[in-house]
Tab-separated table of C-alpha atoms in Angstrom:
chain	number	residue	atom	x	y	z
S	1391	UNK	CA	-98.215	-129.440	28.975
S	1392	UNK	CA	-100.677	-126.101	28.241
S	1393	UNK	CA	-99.941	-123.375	30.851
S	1394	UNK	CA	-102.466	-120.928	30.978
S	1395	UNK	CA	-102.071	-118.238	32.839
S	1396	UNK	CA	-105.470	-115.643	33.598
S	1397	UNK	CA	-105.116	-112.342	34.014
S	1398	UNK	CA	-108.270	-109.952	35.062
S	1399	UNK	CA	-108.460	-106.893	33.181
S	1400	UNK	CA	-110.578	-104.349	32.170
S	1401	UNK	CA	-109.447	-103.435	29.127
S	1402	UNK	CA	-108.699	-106.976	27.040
S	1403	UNK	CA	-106.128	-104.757	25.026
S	1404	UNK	CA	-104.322	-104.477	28.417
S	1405	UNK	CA	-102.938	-108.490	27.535
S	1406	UNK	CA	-100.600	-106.563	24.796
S	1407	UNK	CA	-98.752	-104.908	27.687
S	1408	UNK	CA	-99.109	-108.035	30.106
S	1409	UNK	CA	-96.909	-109.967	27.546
S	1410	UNK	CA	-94.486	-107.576	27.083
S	1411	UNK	CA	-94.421	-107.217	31.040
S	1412	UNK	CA	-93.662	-111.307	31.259
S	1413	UNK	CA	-91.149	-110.851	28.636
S	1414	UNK	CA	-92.829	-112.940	25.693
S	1415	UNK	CA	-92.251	-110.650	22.519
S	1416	UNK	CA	-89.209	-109.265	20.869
S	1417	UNK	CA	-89.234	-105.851	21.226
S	1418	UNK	CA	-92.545	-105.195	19.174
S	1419	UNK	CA	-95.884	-105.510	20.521
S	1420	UNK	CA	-97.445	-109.011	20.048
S	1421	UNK	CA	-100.730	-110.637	19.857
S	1422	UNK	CA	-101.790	-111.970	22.728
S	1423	UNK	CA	-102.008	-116.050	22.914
S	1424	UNK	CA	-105.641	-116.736	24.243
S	1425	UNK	CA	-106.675	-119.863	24.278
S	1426	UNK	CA	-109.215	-119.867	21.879
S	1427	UNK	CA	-106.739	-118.550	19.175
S	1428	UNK	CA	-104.169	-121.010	19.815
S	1429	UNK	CA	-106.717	-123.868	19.370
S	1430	UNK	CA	-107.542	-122.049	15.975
S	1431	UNK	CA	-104.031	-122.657	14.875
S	1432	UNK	CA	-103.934	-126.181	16.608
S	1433	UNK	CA	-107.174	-127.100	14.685
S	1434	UNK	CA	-105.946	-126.493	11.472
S	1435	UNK	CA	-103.179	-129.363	11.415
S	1436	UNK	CA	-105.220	-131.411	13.527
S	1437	UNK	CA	-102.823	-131.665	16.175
S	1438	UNK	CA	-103.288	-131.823	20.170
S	1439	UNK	CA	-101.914	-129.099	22.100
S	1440	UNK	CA	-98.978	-131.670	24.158
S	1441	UNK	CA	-97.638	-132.801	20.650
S	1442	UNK	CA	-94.368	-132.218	20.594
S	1443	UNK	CA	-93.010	-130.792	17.288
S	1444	UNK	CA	-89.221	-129.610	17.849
S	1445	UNK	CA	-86.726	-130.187	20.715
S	1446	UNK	CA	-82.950	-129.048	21.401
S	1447	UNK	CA	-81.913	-131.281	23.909
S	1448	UNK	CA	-78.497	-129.363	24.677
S	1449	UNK	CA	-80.975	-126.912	26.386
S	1450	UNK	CA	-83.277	-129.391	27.612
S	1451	UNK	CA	-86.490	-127.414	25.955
S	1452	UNK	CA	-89.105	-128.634	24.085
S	1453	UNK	CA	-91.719	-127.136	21.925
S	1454	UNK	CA	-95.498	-128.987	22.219
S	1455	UNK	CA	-97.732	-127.568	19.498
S	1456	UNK	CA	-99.678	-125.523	21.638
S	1457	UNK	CA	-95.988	-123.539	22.222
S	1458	UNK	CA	-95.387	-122.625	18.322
S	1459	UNK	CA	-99.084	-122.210	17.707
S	1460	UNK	CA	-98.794	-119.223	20.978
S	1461	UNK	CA	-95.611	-117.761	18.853
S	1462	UNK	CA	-97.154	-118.354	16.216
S	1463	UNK	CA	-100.187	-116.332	17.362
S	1464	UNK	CA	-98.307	-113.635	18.952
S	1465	UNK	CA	-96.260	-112.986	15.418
S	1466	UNK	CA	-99.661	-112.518	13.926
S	1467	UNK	CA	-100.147	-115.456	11.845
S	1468	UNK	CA	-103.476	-116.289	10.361
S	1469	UNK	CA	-103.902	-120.181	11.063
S	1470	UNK	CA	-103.534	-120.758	7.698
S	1471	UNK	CA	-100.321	-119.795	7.984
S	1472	UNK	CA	-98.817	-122.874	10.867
S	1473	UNK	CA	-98.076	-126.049	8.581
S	1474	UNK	CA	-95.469	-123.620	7.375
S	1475	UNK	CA	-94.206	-122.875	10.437
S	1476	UNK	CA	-94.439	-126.260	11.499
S	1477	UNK	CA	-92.433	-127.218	8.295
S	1478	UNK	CA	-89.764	-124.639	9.461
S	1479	UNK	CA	-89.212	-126.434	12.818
S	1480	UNK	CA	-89.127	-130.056	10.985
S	1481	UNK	CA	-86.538	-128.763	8.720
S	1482	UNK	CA	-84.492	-126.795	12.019
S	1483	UNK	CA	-84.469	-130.424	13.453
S	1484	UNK	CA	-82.640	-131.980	11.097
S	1485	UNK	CA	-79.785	-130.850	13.273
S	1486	UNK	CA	-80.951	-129.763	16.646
S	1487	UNK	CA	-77.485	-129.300	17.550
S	1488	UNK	CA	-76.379	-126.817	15.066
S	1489	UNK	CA	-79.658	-124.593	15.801
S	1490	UNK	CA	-77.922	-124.553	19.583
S	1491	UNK	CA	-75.188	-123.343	17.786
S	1492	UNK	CA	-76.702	-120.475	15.578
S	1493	UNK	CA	-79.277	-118.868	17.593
S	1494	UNK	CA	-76.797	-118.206	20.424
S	1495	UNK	CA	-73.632	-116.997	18.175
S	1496	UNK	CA	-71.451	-114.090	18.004
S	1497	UNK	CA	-72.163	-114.120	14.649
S	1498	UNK	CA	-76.150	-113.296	15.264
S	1499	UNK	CA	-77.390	-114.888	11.539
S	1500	UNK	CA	-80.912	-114.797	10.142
S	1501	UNK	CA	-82.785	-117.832	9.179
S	1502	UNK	CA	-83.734	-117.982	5.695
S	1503	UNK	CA	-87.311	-119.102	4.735
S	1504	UNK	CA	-87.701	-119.936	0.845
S	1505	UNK	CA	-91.000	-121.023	0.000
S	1506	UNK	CA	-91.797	-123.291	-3.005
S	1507	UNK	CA	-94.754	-124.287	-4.573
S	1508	UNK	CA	-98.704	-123.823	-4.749
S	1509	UNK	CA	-98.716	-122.619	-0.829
S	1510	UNK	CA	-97.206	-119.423	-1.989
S	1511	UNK	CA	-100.616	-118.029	-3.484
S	1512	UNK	CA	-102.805	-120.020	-1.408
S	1513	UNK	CA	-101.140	-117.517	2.270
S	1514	UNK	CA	-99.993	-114.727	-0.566
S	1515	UNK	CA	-96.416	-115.356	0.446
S	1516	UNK	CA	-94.177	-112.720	-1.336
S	1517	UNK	CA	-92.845	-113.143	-4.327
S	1518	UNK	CA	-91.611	-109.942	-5.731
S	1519	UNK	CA	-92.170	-106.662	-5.051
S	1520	UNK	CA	-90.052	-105.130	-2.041
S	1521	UNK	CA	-89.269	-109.019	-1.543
S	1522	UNK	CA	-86.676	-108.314	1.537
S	1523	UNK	CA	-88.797	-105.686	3.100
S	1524	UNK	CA	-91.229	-105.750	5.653
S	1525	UNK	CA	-94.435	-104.981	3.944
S	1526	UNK	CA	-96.512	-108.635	3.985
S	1527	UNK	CA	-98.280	-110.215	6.289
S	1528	UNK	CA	-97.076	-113.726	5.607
S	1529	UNK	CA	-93.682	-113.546	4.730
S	1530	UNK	CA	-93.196	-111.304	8.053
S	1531	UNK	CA	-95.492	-113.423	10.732
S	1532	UNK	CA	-94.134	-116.865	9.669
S	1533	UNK	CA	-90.393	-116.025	10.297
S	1534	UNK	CA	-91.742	-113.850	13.475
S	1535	UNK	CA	-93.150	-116.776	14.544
S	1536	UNK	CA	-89.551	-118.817	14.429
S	1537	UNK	CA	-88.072	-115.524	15.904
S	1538	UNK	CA	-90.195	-115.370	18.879
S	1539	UNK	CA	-90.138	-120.005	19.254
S	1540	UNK	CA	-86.181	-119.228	19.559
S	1541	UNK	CA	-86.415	-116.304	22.411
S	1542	UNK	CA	-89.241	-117.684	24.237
S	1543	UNK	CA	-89.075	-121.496	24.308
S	1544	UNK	CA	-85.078	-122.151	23.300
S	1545	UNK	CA	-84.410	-119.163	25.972
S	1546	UNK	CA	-82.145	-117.500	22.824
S	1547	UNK	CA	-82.748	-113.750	24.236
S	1548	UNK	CA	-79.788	-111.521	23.529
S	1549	UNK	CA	-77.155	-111.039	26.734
S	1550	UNK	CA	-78.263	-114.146	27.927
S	1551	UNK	CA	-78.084	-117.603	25.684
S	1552	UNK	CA	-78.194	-114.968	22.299
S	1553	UNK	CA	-74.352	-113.917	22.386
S	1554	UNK	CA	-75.022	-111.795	19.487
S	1555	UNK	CA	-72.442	-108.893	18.929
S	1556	UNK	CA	-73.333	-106.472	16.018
S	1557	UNK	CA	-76.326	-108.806	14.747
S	1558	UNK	CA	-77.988	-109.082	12.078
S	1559	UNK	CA	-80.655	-107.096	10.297
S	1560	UNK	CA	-82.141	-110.499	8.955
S	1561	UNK	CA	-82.497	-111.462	12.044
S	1562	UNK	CA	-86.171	-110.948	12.316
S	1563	UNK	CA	-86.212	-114.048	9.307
S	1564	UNK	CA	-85.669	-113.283	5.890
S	1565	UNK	CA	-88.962	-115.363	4.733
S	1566	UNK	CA	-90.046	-115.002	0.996
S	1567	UNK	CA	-90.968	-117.034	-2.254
S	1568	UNK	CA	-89.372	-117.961	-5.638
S	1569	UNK	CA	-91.463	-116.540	-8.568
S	1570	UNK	CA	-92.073	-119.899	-10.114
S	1571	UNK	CA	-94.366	-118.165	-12.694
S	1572	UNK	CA	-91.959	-115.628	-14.047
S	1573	UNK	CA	-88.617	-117.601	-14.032
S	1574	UNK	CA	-87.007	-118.895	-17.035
S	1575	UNK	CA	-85.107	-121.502	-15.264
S	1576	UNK	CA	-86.937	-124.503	-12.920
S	1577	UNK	CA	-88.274	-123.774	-9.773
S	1578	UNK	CA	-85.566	-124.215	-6.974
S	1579	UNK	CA	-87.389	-127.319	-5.082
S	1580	UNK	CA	-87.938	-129.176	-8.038
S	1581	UNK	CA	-84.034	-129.278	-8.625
S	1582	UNK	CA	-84.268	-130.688	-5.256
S	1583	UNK	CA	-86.235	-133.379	-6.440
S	1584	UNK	CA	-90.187	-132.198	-5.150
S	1585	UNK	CA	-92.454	-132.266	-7.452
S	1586	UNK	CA	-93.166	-128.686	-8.731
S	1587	UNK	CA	-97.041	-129.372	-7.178
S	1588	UNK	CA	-95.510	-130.006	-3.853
S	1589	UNK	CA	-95.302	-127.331	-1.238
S	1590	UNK	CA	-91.900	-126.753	0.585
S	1591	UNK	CA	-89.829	-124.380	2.603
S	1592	UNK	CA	-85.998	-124.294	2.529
S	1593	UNK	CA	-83.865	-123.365	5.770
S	1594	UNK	CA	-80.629	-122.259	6.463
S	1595	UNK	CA	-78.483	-119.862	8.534
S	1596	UNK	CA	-78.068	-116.347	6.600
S	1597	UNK	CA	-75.933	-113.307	6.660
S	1598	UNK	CA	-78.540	-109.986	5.690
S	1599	UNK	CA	-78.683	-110.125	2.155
S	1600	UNK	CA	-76.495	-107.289	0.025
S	1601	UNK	CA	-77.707	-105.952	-3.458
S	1602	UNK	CA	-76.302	-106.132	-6.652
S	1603	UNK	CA	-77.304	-103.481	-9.028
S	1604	UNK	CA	-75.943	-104.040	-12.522
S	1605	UNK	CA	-77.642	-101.457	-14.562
S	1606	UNK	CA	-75.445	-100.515	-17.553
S	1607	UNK	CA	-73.981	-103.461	-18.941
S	1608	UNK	CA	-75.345	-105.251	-21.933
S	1609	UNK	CA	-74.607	-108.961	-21.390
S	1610	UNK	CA	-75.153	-111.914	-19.219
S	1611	UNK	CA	-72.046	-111.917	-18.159
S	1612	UNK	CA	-71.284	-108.392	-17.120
S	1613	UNK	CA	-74.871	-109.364	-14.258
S	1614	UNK	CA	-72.987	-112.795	-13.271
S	1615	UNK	CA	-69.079	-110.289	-12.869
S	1616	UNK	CA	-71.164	-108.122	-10.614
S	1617	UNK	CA	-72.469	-110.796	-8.962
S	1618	UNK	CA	-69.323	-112.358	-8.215
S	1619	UNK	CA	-67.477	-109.399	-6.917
S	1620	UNK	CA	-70.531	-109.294	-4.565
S	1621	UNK	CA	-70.205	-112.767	-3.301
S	1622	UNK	CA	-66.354	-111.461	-3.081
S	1623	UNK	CA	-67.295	-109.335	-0.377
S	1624	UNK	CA	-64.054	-109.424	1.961
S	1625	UNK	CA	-66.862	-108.672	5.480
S	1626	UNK	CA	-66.794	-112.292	6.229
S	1627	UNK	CA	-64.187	-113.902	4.278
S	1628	UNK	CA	-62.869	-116.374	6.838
S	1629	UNK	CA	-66.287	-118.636	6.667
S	1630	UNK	CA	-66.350	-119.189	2.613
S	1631	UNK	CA	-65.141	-122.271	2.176
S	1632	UNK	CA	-68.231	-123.552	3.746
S	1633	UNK	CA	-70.434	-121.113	2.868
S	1634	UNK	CA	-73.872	-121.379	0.634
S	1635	UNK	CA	-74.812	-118.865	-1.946
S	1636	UNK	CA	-78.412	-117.562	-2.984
S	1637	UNK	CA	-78.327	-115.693	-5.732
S	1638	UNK	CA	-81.819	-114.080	-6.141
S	1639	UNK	CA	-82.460	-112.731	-9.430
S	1640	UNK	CA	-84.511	-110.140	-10.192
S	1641	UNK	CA	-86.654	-109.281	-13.626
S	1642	UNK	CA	-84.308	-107.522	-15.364
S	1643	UNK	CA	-81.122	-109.606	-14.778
S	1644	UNK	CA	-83.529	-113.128	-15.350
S	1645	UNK	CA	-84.498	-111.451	-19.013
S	1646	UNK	CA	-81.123	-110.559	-19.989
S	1647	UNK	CA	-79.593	-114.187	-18.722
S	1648	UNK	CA	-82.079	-115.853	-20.304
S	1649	UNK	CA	-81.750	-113.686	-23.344
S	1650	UNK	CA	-77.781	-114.598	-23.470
S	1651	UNK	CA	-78.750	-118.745	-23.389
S	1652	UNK	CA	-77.347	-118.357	-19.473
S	1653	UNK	CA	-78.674	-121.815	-17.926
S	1654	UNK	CA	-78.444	-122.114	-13.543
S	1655	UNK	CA	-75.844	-124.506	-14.170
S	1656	UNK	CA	-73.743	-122.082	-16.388
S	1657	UNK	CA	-74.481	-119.952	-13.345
S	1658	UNK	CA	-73.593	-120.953	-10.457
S	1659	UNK	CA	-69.793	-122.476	-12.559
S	1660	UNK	CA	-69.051	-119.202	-13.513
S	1661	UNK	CA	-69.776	-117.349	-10.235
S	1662	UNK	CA	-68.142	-120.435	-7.974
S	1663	UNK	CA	-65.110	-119.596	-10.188
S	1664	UNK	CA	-64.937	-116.074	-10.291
S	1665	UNK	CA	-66.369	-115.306	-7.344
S	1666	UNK	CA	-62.992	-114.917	-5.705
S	1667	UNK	CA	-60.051	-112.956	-3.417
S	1668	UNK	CA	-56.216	-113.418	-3.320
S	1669	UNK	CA	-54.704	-115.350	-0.413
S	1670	UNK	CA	-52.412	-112.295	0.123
S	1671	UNK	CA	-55.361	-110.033	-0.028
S	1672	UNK	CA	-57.376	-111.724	2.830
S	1673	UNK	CA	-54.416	-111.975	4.753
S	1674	UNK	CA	-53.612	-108.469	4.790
S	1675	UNK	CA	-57.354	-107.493	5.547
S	1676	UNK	CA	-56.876	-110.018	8.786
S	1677	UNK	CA	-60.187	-112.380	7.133
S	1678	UNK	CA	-57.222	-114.847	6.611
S	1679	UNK	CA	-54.609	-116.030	9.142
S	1680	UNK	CA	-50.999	-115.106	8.707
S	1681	UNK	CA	-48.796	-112.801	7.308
S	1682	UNK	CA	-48.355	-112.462	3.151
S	1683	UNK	CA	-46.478	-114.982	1.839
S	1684	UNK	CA	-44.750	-115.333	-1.292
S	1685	UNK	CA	-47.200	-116.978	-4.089
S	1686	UNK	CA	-49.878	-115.669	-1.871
S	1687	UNK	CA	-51.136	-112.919	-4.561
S	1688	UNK	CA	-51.036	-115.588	-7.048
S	1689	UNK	CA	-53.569	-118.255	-4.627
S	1690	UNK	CA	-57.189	-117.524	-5.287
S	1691	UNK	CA	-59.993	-118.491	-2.546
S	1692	UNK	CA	-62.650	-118.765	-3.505
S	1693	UNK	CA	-66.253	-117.399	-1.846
S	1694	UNK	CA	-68.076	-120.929	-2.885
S	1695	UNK	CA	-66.797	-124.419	-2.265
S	1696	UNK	CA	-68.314	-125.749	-5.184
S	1697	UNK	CA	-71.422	-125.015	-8.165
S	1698	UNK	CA	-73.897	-126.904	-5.655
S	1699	UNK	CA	-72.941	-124.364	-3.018
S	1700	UNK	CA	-75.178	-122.087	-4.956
S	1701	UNK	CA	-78.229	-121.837	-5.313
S	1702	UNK	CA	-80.329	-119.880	-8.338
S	1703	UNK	CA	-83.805	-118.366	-6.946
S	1704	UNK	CA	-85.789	-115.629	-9.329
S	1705	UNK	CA	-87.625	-113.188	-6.987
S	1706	UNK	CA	-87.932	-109.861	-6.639
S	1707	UNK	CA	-89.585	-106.736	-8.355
S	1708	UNK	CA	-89.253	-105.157	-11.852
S	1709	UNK	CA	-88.151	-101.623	-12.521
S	1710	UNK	CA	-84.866	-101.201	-11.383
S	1711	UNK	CA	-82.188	-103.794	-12.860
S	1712	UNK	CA	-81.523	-105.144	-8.910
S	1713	UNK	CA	-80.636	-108.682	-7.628
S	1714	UNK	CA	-79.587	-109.699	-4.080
S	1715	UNK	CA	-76.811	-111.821	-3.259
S	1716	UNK	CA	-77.143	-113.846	0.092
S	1717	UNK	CA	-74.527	-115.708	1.708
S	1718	UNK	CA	-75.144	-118.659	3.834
S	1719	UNK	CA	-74.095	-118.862	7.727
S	1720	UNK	CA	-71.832	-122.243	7.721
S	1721	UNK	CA	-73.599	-123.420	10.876
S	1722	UNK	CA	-77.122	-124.272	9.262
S	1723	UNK	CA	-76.444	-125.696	6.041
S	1724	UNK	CA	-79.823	-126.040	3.728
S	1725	UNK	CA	-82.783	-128.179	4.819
S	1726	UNK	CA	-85.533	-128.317	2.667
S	1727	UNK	CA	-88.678	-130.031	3.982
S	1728	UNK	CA	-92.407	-130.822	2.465
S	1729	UNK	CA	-95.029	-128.424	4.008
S	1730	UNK	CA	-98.000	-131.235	5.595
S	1731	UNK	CA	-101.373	-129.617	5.691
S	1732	UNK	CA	-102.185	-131.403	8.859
S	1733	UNK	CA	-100.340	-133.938	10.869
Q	1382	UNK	CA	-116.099	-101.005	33.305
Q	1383	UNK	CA	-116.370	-104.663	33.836
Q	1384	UNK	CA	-113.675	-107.134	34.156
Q	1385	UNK	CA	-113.176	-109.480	31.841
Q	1386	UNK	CA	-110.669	-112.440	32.555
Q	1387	UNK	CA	-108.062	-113.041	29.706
Q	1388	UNK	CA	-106.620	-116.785	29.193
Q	1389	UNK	CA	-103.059	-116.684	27.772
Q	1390	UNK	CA	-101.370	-119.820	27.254
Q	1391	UNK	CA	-97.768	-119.749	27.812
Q	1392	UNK	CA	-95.643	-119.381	25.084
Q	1393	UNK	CA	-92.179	-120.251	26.942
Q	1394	UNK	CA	-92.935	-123.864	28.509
Q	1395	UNK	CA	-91.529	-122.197	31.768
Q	1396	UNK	CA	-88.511	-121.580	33.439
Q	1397	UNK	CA	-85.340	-123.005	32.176
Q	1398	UNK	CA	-84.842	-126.293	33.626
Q	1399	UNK	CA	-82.021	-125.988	36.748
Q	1400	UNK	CA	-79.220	-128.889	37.272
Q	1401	UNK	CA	-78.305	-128.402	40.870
Q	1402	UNK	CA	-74.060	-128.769	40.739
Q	1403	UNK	CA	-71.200	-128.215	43.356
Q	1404	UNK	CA	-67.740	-127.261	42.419
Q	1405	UNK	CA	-64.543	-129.263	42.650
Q	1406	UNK	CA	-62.755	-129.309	45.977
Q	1407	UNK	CA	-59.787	-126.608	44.767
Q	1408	UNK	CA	-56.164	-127.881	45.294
Q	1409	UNK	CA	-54.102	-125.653	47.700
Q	1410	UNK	CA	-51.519	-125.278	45.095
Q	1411	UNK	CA	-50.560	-126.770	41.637
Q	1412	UNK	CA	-46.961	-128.591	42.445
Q	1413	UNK	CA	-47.463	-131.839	41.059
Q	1414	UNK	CA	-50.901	-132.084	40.032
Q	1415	UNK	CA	-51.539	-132.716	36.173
Q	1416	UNK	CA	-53.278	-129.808	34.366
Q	1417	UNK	CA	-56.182	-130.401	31.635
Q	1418	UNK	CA	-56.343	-127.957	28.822
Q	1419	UNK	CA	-59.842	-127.966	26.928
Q	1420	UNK	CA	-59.168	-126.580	24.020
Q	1421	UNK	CA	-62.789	-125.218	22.182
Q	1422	UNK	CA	-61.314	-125.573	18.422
Q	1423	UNK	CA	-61.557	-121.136	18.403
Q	1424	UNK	CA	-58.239	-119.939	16.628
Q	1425	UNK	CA	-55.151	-119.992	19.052
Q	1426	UNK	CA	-57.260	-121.484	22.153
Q	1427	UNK	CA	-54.652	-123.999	22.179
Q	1428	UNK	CA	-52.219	-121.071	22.177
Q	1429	UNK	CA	-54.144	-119.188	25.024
Q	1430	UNK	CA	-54.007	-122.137	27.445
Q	1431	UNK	CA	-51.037	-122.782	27.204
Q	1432	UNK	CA	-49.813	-119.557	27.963
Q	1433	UNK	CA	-52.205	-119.504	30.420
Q	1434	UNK	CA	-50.931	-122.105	32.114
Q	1435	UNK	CA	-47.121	-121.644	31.746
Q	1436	UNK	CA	-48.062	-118.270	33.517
Q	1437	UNK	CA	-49.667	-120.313	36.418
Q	1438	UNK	CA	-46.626	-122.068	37.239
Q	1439	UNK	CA	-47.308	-125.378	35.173
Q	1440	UNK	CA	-44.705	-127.062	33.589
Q	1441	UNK	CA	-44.864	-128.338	29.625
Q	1442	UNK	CA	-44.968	-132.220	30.773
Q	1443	UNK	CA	-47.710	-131.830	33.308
Q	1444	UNK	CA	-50.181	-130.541	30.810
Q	1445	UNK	CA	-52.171	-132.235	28.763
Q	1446	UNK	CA	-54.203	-130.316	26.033
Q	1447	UNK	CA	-57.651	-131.667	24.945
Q	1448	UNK	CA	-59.752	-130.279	21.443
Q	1449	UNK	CA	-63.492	-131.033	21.815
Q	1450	UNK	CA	-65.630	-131.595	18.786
Q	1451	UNK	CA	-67.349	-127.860	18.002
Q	1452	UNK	CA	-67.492	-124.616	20.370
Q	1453	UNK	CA	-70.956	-124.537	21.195
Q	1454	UNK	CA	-71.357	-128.169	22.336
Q	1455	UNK	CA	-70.063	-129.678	25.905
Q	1456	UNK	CA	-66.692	-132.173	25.121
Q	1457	UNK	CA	-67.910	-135.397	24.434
Q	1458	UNK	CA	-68.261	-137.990	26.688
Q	1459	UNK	CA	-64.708	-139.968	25.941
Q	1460	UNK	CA	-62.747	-136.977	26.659
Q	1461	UNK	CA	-64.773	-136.097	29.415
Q	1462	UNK	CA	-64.040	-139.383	30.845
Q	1463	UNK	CA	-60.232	-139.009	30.096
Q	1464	UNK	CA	-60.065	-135.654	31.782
Q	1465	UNK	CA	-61.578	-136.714	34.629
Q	1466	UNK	CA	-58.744	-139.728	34.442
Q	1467	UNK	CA	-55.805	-138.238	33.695
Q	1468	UNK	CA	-56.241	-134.550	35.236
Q	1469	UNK	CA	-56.516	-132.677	38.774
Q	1470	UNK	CA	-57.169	-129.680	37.443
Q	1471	UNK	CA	-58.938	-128.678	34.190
Q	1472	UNK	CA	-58.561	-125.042	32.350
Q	1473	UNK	CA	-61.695	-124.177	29.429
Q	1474	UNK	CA	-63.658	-121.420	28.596
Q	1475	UNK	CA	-61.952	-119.319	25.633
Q	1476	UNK	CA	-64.819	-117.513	23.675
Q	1477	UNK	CA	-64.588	-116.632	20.297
């Protein structure tokens, strides 16, 4: 199951455009997948190159391991980097059907990548700084690597499988880690139930996340209010019911929680009740279906199903009193898997 | 300059695989015949189809509308097999 192809060339650099010329990269120039780097990434989690790692039957494609370690080389990942995106796909085939769904919607969402654990230091996966930005090497190869797995072996290239409309900004993969070290609360995968020494990525479908930028109040509370009328964002209402919530929380907003006794429990009740919109209001904004009724200004909906619909991650940088609020595509619903060092 | 020969392994596992299909034998016209609706679960696709087909000529009792399971996933296989029963002709395709 290895195609190689061989191209003669007397500049090696010329394989950059010969990839872009077959249609292998998306939109930026890519790395090109010799052999011997493939087998770098291949050798690292022991794996031979037919294995087959992910599949979406609805499209009758399959990915071997020598097919995500070629992504995976063309994003630019160090070989260090693969268990992780081998995690990714063992999480994304949880429901095969549902990553048919998302990577071909009008919708367009981003796949969130939240890393857990000891692996974060060990690649230098980012925890804080510029956390959404491009910037880092692993945080922006790993979810490249997904990216380019989707366009080139699930065939989800926009006009064609990918009926995207305005997209998504995320949708390059919004990978980054929790900062285990400087939260107050426990780290997300161990309320999960992984050990806090295990490794582990979380995935779901994501809208691009939006920023919340409480800088002048002096309480716990006046953070979580901003943070609700966030999550009350009206852009895509008419998916909240069965949406989930990241709320990543930056230095300044942790210190002041924490400071009021605000536990991620008391969190994520007091944002999945007042993170809300009138019935009336959505309806006249056309996120809800029908015309105003009466009662309707009185009938709250509200952005998260339920507390567990939320999740509490501390990330980001100090300096400027910011947090980002993330909302969850329904179709990919959170997966959390183990990262393996080898196979 | 000398040549050097580059080995690229293929990152797409090749072409997308190709189900050779034929269309349906059409019917002349629709007098009689029993007309499928697949409905995709999108707001008001059962709406659309129907209007659809009342515009075609169709009468209410010689419909008969069918909801499959999600919009991004063929209709299962029982109410493919009870389309293929009870219908001559089958309307779909309502996008988002």
């Amino acid at each position: 199951m290895r195609d190689v192809s061989e191209i003669e060339t007397l500049d090696r650099l010329d394989a950059i455009e010969e990839c872009d010329r077959r249609g292998w990269t998306d939109g930026l120039p890519v790395v090109p997948p010799t052999e011997d780097r493939v087998d770098a990434l291949l050798r690292v989690v022991d794996l031979p190159a037919e294995a087959i790692v992910a599949k979406l039957p609805m499209r009758d494609r399959t990915v071997t391991a020598a097919r995500a370690a070629a992504n995976s080389v063309m994003a630019g990942c160090r070989p260090e980097y693969f268990p992780v995106v081998l995690a990714v796909l063992d999480a994304l085939m949880e429901r095969a059907d549902v990553v048919h769904e998302i990577s071909g919607a009008t919708n367009a969402p981003g796949l969130l990548i939240l890393v857990n654990g000891p692996v974060r230091e060990r690649l230098g996966v980012n925890c804080r700084g510029n956390l959404l930005s491009p910037g880092v090497r692993a945080n922006m190869t790993i979810a490249r690597a997904i990216r380019l797995i989707f366009m080139n072996v699930f065939e989800a290239r926009p006009g064609r499988l990918d009926r995207g409309t305005l997209g998504e900004s995320c949708k390059h993969g919004l990978c980054f880690g929790e900062d285990e070290e400087a939260s107050p609360w426990t780290p997300l995968h161990t309320d999960l139930g992984f050990a806090s020494t295990d490794s582990t990525v979380m995935v779901a479908s994501v809208q691009s996340p939006q920023l919340a930028n409480s800088r002048f109040g002096h309480t716990g509370e006046s953070i979580l209010l901003n943070f609700a009328d966030v999550m009350a964002n009206s852009g895509i209402a008419n998916m909240w019911a069965r949406s989930q919530w990241w709320v990543v929380i930056g230095p300044e907003h942790r210190a002041m929680l924490q400071r009021d006794g605000w536990t991620k429990p008391a969190i994520k009740a007091f944002l999945a009740e007042r993170a809300r919109r009138s019935l009336a209001d959505l309806k006249r904004m056309g996120v809800a279906r029908g015309a105003p009724e009466a009662g309707d200004e009185e009938r709250r909906v509200h952005a998260a199903a339920a507390p567990e619909d939320i999740f509490v991650v501390a990330a980001g940088g100090e300096g400027g009193a910011y947090s980002a609020i993330i909302k969850g595509y329904t179709g990919f619903r959170a997966v959390t898997k183990k990262i393996e060092e080898t196979r | 300059m000398t040549e050097h020969t580059v080995r690229l392994i293929d990152p797409t596992g090749g072409a997308m695989p190709r189900h050779e299909l034929t269309l349906a034998p059409r019917p002349g016209a629709l007098g009689g015949l029993t007309f499928g609706l697949l409905d995709n679960g999108k707001a008001n696709s059962d709406a659309f189809l129907t209007e659809l087909a009342l515009a075609l000529g169709v009468s209410g009792d010689a419909m008969v509308l069918f909801r499959k399971g999600g919009a991004s996933h063929p209709p299962e296989p029982d109410i493919v097999e009870a389309i293929k029963r009870r219908c001559d002709v089958v309307v779909t395709g309502v996008g988002d």
